[in-house]
PDB file of C-alpha atoms in Angstrom:
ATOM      1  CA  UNK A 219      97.331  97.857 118.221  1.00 80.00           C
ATOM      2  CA  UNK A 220      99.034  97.519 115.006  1.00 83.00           C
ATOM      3  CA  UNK A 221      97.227  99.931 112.887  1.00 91.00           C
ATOM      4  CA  UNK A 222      95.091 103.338 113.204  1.00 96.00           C
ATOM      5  CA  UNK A 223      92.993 105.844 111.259  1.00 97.00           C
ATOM      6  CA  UNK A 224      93.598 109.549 111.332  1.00 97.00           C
ATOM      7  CA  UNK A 225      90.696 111.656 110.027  1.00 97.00           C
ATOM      8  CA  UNK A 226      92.768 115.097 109.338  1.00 96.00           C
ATOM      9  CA  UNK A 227      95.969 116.253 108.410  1.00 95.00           C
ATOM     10  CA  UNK A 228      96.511 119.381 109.509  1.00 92.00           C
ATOM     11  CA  UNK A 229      99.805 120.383 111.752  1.00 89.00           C
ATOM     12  CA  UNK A 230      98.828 118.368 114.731  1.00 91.00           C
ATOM     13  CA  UNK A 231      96.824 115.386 112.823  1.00 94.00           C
ATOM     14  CA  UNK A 232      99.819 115.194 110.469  1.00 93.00           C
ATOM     15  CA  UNK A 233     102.547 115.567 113.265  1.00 91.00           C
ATOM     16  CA  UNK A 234     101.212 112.786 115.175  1.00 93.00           C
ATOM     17  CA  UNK A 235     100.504 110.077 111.803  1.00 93.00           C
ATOM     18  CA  UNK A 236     104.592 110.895 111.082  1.00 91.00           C
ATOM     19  CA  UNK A 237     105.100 110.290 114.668  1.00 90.00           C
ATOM     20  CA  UNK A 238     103.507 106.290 115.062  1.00 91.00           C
ATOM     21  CA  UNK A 239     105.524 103.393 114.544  1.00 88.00           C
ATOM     22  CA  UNK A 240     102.736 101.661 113.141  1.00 93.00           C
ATOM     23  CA  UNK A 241     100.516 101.448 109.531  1.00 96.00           C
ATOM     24  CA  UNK A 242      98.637 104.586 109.324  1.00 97.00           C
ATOM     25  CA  UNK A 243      95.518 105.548 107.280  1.00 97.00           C
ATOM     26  CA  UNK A 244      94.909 109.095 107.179  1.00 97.00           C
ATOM     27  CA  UNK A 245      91.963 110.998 105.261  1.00 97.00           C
ATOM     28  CA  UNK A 246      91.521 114.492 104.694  1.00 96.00           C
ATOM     29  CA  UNK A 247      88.537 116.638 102.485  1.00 94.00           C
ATOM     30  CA  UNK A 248      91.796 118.191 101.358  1.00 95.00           C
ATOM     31  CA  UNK A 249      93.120 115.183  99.097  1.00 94.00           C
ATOM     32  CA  UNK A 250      96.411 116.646  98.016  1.00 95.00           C
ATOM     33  CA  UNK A 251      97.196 117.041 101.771  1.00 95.00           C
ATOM     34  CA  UNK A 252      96.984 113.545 102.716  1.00 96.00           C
ATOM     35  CA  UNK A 253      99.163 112.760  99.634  1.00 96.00           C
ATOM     36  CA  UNK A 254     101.927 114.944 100.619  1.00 95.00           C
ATOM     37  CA  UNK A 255     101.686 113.419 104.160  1.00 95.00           C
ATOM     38  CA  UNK A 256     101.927 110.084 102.886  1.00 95.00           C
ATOM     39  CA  UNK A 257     104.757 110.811 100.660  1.00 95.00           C
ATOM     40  CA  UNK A 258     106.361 111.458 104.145  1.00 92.00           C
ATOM     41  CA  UNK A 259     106.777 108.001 105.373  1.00 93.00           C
ATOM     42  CA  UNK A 260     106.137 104.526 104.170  1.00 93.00           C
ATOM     43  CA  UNK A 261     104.191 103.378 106.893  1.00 94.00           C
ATOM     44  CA  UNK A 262     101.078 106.137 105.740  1.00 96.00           C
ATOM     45  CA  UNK A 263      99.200 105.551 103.396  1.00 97.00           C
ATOM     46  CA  UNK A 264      95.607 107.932 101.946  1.00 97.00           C
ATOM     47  CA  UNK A 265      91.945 106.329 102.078  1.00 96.00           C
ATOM     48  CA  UNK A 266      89.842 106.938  99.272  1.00 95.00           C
ATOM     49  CA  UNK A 267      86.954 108.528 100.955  1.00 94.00           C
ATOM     50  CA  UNK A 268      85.606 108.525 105.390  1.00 94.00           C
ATOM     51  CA  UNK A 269      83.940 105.353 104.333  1.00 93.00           C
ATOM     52  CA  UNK A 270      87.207 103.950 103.547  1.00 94.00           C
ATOM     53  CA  UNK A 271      88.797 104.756 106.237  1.00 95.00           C
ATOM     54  CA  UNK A 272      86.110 103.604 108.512  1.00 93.00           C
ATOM     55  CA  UNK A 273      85.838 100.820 107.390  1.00 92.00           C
ATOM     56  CA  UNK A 274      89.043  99.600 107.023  1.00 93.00           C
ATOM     57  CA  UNK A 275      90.560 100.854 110.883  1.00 94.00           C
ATOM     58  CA  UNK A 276      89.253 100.081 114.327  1.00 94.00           C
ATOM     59  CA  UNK A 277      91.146 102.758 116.061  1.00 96.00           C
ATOM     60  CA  UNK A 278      90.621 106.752 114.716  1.00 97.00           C
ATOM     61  CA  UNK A 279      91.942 109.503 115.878  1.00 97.00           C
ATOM     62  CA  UNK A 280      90.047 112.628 115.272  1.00 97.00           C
ATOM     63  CA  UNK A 281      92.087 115.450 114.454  1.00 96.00           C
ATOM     64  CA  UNK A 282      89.940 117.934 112.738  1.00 95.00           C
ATOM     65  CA  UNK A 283      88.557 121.560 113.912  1.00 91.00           C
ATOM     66  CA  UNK A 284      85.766 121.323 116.471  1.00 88.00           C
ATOM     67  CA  UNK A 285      83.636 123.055 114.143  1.00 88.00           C
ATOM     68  CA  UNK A 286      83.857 120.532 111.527  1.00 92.00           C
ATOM     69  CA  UNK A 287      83.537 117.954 113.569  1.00 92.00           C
ATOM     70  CA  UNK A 288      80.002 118.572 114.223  1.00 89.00           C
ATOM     71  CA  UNK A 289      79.359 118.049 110.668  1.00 92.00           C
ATOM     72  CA  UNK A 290      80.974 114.746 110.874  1.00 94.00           C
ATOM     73  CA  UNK A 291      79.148 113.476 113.423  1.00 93.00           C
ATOM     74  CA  UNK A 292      75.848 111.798 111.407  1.00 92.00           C
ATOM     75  CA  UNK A 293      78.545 110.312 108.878  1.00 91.00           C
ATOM     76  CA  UNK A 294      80.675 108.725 111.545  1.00 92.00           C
ATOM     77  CA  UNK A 295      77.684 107.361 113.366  1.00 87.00           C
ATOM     78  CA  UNK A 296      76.517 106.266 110.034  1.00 84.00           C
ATOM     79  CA  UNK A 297      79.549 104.917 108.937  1.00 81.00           C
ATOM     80  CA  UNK A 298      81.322 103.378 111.740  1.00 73.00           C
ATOM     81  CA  UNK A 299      79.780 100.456 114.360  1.00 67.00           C
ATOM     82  CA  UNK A 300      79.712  99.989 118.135  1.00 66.00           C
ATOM     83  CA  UNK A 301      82.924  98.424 117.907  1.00 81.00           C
ATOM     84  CA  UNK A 302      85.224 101.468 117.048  1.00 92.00           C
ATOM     85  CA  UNK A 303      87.320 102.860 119.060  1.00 96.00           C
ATOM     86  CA  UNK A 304      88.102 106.593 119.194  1.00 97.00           C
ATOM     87  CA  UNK A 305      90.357 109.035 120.286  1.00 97.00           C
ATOM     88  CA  UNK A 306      89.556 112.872 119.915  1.00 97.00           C
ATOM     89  CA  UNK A 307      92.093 115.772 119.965  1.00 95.00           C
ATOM     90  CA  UNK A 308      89.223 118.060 119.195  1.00 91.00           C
ATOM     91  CA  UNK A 309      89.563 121.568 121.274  1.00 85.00           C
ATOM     92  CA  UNK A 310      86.767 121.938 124.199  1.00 86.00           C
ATOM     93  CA  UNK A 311      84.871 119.265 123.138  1.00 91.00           C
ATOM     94  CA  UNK A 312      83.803 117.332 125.999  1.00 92.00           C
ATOM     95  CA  UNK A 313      83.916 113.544 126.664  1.00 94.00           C
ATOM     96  CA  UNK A 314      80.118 113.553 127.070  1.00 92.00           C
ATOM     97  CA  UNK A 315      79.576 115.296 123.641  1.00 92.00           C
ATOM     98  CA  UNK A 316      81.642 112.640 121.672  1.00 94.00           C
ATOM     99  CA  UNK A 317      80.043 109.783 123.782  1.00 93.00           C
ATOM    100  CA  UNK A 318      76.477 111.027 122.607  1.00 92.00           C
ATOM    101  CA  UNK A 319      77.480 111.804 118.631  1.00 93.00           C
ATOM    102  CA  UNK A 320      79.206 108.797 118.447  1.00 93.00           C
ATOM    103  CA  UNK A 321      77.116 106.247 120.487  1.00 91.00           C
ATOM    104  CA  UNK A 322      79.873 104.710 122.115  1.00 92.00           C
ATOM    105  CA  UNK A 323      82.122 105.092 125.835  1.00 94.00           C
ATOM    106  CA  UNK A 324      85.044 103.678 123.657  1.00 95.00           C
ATOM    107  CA  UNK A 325      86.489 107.458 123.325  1.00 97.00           C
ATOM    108  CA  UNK A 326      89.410 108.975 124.670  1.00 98.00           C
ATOM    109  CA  UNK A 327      90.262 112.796 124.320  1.00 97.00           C
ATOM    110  CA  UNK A 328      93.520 113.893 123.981  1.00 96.00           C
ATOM    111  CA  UNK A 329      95.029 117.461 124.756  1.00 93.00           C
ATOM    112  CA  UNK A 330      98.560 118.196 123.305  1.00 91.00           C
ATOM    113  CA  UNK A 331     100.728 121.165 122.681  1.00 86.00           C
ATOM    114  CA  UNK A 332     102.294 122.155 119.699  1.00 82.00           C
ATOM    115  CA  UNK A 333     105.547 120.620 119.877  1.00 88.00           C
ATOM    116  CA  UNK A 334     103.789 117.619 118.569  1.00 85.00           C
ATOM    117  CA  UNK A 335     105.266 118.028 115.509  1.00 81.00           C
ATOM    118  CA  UNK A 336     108.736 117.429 116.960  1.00 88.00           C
ATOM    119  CA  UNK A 337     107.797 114.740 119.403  1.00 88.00           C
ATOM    120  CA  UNK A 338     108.231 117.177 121.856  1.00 93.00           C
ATOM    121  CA  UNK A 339     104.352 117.172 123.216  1.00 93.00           C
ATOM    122  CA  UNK A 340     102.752 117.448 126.618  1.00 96.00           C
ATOM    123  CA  UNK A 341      99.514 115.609 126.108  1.00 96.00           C
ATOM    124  CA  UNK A 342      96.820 115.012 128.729  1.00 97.00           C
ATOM    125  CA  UNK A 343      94.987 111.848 128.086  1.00 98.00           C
ATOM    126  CA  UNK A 344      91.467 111.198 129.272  1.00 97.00           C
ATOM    127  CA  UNK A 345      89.395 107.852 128.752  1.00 97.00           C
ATOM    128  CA  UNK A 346      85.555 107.976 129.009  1.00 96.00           C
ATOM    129  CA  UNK A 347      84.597 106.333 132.167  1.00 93.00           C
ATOM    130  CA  UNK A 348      83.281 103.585 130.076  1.00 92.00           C
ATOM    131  CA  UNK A 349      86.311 103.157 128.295  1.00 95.00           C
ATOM    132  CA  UNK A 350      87.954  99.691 128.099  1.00 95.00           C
ATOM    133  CA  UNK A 351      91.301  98.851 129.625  1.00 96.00           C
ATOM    134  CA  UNK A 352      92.776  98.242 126.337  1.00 96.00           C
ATOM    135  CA  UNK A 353      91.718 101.298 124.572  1.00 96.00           C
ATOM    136  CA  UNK A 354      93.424 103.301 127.480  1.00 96.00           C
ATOM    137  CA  UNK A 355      96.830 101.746 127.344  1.00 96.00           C
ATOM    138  CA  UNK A 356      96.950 101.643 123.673  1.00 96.00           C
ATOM    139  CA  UNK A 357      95.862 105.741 123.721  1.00 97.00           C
ATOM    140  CA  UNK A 358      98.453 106.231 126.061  1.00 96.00           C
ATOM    141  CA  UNK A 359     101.299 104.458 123.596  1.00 94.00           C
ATOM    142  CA  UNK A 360      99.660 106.957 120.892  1.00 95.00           C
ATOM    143  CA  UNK A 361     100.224 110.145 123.041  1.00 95.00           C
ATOM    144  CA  UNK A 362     103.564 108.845 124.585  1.00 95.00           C
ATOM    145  CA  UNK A 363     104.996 108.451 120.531  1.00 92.00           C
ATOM    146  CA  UNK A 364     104.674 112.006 120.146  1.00 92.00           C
ATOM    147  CA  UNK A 365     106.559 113.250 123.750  1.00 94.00           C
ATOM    148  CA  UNK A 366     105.273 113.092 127.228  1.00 96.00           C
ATOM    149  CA  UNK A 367     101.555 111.563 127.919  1.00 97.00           C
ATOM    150  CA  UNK A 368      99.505 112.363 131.621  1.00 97.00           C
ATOM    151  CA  UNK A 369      96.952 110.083 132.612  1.00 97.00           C
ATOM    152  CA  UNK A 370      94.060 112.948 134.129  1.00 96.00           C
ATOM    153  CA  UNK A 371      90.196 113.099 134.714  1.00 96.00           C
ATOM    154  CA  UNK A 372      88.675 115.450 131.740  1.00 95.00           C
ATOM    155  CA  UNK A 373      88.021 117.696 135.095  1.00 94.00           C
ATOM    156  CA  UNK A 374      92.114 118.486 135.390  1.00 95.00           C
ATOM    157  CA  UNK A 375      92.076 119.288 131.436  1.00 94.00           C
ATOM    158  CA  UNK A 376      91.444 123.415 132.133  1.00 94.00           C
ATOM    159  CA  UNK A 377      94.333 123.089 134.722  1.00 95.00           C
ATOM    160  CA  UNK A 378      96.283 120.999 132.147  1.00 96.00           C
ATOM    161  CA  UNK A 379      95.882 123.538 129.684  1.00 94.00           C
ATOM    162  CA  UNK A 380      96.962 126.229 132.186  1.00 95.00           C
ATOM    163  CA  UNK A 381      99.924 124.685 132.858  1.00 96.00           C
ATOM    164  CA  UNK A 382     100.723 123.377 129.539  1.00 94.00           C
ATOM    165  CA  UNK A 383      98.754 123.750 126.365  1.00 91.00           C
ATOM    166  CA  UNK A 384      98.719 127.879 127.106  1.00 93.00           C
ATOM    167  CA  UNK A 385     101.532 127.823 129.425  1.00 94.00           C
ATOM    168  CA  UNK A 386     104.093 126.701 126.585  1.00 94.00           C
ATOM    169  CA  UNK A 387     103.107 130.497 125.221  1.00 94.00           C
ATOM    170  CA  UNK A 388     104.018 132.119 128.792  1.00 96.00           C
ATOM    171  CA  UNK A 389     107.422 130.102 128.532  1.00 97.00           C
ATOM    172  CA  UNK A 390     108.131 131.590 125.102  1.00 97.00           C
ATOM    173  CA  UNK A 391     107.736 134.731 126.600  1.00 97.00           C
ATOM    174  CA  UNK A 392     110.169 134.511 129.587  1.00 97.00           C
ATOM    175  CA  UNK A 393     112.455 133.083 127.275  1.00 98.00           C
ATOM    176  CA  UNK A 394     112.190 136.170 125.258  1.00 98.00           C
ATOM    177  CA  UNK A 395     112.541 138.672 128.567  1.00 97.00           C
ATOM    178  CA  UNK A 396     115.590 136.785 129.339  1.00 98.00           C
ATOM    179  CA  UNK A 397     117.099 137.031 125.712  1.00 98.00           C
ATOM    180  CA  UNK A 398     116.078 141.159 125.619  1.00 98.00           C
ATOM    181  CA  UNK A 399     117.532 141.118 128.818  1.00 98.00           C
ATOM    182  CA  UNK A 400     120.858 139.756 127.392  1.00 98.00           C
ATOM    183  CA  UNK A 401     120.552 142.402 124.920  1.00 98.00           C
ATOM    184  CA  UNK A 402     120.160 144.898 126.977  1.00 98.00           C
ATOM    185  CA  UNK A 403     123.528 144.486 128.595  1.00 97.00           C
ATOM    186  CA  UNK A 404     125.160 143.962 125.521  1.00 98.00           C
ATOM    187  CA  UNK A 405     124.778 140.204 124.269  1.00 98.00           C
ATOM    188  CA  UNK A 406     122.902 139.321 120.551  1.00 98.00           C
ATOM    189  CA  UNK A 407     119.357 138.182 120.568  1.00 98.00           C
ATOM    190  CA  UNK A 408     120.194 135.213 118.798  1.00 98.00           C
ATOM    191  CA  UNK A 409     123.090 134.581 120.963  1.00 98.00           C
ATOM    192  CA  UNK A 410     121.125 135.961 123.938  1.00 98.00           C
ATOM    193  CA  UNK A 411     117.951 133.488 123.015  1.00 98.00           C
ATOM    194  CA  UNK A 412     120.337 130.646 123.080  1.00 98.00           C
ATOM    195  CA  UNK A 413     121.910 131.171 126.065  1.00 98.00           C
ATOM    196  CA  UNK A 414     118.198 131.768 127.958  1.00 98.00           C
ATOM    197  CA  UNK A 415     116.792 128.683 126.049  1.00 98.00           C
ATOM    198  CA  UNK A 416     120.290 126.215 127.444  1.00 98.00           C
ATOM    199  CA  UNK A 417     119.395 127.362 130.274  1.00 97.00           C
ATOM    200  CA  UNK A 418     115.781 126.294 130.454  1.00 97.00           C
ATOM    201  CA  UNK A 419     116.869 123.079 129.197  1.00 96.00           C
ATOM    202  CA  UNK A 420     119.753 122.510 131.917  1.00 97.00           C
ATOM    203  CA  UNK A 421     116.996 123.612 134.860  1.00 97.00           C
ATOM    204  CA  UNK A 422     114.446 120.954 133.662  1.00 96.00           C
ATOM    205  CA  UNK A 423     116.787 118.445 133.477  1.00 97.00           C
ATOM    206  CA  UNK A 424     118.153 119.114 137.521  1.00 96.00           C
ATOM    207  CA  UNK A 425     114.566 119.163 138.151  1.00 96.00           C
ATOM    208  CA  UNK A 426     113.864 115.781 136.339  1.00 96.00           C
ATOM    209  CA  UNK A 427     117.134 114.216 137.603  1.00 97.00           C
ATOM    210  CA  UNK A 428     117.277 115.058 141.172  1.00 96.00           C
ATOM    211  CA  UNK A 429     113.662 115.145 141.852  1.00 96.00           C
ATOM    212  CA  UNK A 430     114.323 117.781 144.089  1.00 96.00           C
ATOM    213  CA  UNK A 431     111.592 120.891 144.301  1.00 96.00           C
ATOM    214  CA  UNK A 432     112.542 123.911 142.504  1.00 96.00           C
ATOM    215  CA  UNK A 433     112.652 126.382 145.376  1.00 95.00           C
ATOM    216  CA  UNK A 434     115.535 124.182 146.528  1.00 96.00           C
ATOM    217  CA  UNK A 435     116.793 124.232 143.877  1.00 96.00           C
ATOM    218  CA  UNK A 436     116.828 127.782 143.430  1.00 96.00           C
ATOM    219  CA  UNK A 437     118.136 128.716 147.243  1.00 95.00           C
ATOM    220  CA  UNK A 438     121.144 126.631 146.024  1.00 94.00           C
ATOM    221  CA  UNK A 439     121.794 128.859 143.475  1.00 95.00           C
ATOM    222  CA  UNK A 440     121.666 131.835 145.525  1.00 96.00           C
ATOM    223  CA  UNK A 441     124.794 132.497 147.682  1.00 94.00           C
ATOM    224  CA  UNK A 442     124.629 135.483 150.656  1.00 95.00           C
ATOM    225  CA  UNK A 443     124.942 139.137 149.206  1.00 95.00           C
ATOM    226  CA  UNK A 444     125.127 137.856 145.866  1.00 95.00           C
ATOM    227  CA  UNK A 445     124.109 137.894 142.200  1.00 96.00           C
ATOM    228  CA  UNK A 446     121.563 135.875 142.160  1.00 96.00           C
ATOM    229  CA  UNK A 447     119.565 136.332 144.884  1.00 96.00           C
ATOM    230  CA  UNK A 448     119.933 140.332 143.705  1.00 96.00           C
ATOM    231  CA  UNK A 449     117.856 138.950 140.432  1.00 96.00           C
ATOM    232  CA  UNK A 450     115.297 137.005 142.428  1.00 96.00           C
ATOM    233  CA  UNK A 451     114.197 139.946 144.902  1.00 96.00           C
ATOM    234  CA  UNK A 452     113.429 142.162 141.741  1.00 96.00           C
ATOM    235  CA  UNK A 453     111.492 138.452 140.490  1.00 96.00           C
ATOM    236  CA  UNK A 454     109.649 138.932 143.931  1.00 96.00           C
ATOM    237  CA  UNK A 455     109.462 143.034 143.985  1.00 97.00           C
ATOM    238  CA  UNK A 456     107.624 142.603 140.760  1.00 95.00           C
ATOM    239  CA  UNK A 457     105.150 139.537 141.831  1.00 97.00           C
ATOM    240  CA  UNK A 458     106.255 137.608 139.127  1.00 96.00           C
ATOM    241  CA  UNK A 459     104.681 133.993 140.976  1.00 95.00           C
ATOM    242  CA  UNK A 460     101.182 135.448 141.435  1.00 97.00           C
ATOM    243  CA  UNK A 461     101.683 137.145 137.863  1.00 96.00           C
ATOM    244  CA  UNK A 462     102.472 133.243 136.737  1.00 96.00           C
ATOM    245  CA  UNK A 463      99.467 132.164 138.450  1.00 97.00           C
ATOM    246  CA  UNK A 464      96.871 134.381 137.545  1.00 97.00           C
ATOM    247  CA  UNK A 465      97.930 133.396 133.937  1.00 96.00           C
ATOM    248  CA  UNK A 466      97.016 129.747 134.169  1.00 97.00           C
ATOM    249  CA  UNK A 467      94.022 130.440 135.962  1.00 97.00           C
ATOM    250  CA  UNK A 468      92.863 132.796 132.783  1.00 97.00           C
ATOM    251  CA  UNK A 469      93.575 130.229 130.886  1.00 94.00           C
ATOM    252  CA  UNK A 470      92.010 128.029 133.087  1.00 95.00           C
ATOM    253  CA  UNK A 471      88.870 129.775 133.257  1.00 95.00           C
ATOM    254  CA  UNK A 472      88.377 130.703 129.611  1.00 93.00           C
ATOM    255  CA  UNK A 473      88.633 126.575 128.812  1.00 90.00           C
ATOM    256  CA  UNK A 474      86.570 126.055 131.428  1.00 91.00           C
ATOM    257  CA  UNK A 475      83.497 127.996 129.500  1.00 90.00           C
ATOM    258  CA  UNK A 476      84.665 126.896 126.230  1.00 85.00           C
ATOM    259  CA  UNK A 477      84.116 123.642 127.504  1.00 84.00           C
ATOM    260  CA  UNK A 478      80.729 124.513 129.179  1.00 87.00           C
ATOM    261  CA  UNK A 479      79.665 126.536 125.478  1.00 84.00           C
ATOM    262  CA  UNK A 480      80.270 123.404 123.869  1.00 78.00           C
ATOM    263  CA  UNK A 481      78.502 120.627 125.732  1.00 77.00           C
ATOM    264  CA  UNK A 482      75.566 123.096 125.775  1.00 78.00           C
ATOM    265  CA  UNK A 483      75.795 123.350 122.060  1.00 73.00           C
ATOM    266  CA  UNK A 484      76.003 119.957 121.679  1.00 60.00           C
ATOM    267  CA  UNK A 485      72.899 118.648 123.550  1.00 57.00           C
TER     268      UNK A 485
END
C-alpha cells in the first residue's frame, strides 16, 4: 500500500496522516483544517470534496466522531464501490455496524490512545472476519507507524480499552500520587513529576528487556526490613491491585454497553 485516504483531521485523524510514510489524502468539512495539516508535510495533500477523495484512494481511514459518521454513511455507500477498503477508528462502533453501512467485510477497526500524536500509541487492531489477508497486514503497518499495534478479536476491545485506551488516564494519575508524594517530603512537582515519570520509563523497559513478570521484578527490589517493601505493604494495606482492577473493569463495562447502544442504534 502506497497511498491512503483519511476522512478527518481532528487530533487523532491528523496525528496519524503526519505519522505515514506514504502519500496521504485527507478531507475534512472543515477546509482550513486539512490545509493547515497539509502544510505539515509534503507527503499530504487536501481533496476537493468526499467524492474526491473516494474516488481517488482505495484505502480510508475513518477518523471522524461516531456521531457524524452516521451521517456519512449513505454518501460513502454512494460514493465508494465494493472494492474499498476501510479502516475505522470510530469510538464503540462495532465491526458489524460498519460492515452493514458500508456493504463490505473489507473493514478493520482500530482503537488507539492518545499518544498518537507522538507516535507513542497503543492501538488494538481488529479485521472483520471477512477481511482479506492483505487488508490486515497493511492495517497493521498503519497502526504500527503511529507506536505499538495488537492484533485482537473486536470481543478483547472493552478489555483493551481497560487496560489501555482508559488505563493511560489511571497511569497519569499514579504518576501524579508519586510526584505529590515527592512533594510532600520536600522535592518540586516538576522535579518530583520527573523523577516518578524516569521511573516509569526505566520499569517498562526491565519489563520489556528481561521478559521477566513484574512481581519478580518487584521482590527484587525489596530487600528484608527495608524501604521498599515498607512502601509496598501500605500499596497492599490500601488494596491498591483490586483498586487497579476494578478500574479497568468500569471501563470495561461502560464500553461494553456503549458498544451494545450502538449496534442497536445502528440496525
Amino acid at each position: 500500500m502506497d497511498s491512503i485516504g483519511i476522512i478527518g483531521c481532528g487530533n487523532m485523524g491528523g496525528a496519524i496522516a503526519g505519522s505515514l510514510q506514504m502519500e496521504v489524502l485527507v478531507y475534512d468539512s472543515d477546509a482550513l483544517k486539512a490545509k493547515q495539516l497539509a502544510s505539515s508535510k509534503e507527503t499530504i495533500s487536501v481533496a476537493e470534496s468526499l467524492g474526491a477523495l473516494l474516488s481517488t484512494c482505495n484505502t480510508i481511514l475513518i477518523a471522524v466522531k461516531p456521531q457524524i459518521l452516521s451521517t456519512l454513511y449513505p454518501e460513502l455507500r454512494a460514493l465508494g464501490s465494493d472494492k474499498k477498503r476501510w479502516i475505522s477508528i470510530a469510538a464503540g462502533i462495532p465491526l458489524s455496524v460498519l460492515a452493514e453501512q458500508l456493504a463490505t467485510d473489507e473493514i478493520v477497526r482500530f482503537m488507539p490512545n492518545i499518544a498518537a500524536q507522538y507516535g507513542s500509541a497503543v492501538t488494538a487492531v481488529a479485521p472483520a472476519e471477512g477481511c482479506s489477508s492483505s487488508l490486515r497486514e497493511d492495517s497493521l503497518h498503519v497502526a504500527s507507524s503511529f507506536g505499538s499495534a495488537f492484533l485482537l478479536p473486536e470481543s478483547q476491545f472493552s478489555a483493551f480499552i481497560g487496560i489501555s485506551g482508559s488505563a493511560i488516564a489511571y497511569v497519569f494519575s499514579f504518576l501524579h500520587g508519586l510526584a505529590m508524594g515527592g512533594v510532600a517530603q520536600g522535592i518540586a512537582y516538576p522535579e518530583a513529576l520527573k523523577i516518578a515519570s524516569d521511573t516509569m520509563k526505566s520499569a517498562t523497559s526491565l519489563i520489556d528487556a528481561t521478559k521477566a513478570n513484574p512481581v519478580d521484578l518487584a521482590t527484587r527490589v525489596c530487600s528484608a526490613g527495608g524501604t521498599t517493601i515498607e512502601g509496598m505493604k501500605a500499596l497492599a494495606q490500601g488494596g491498591f491491585e483490586g483498586l487497579v482492577m476494578r478500574a479497568v473493569e468500569a471501563s470495561s463495562e461502560k464500553s461494553k454497553m456503549l458498544e451494545a447502544k450502538a449496534a442497536n442504534q445502528g440496525k
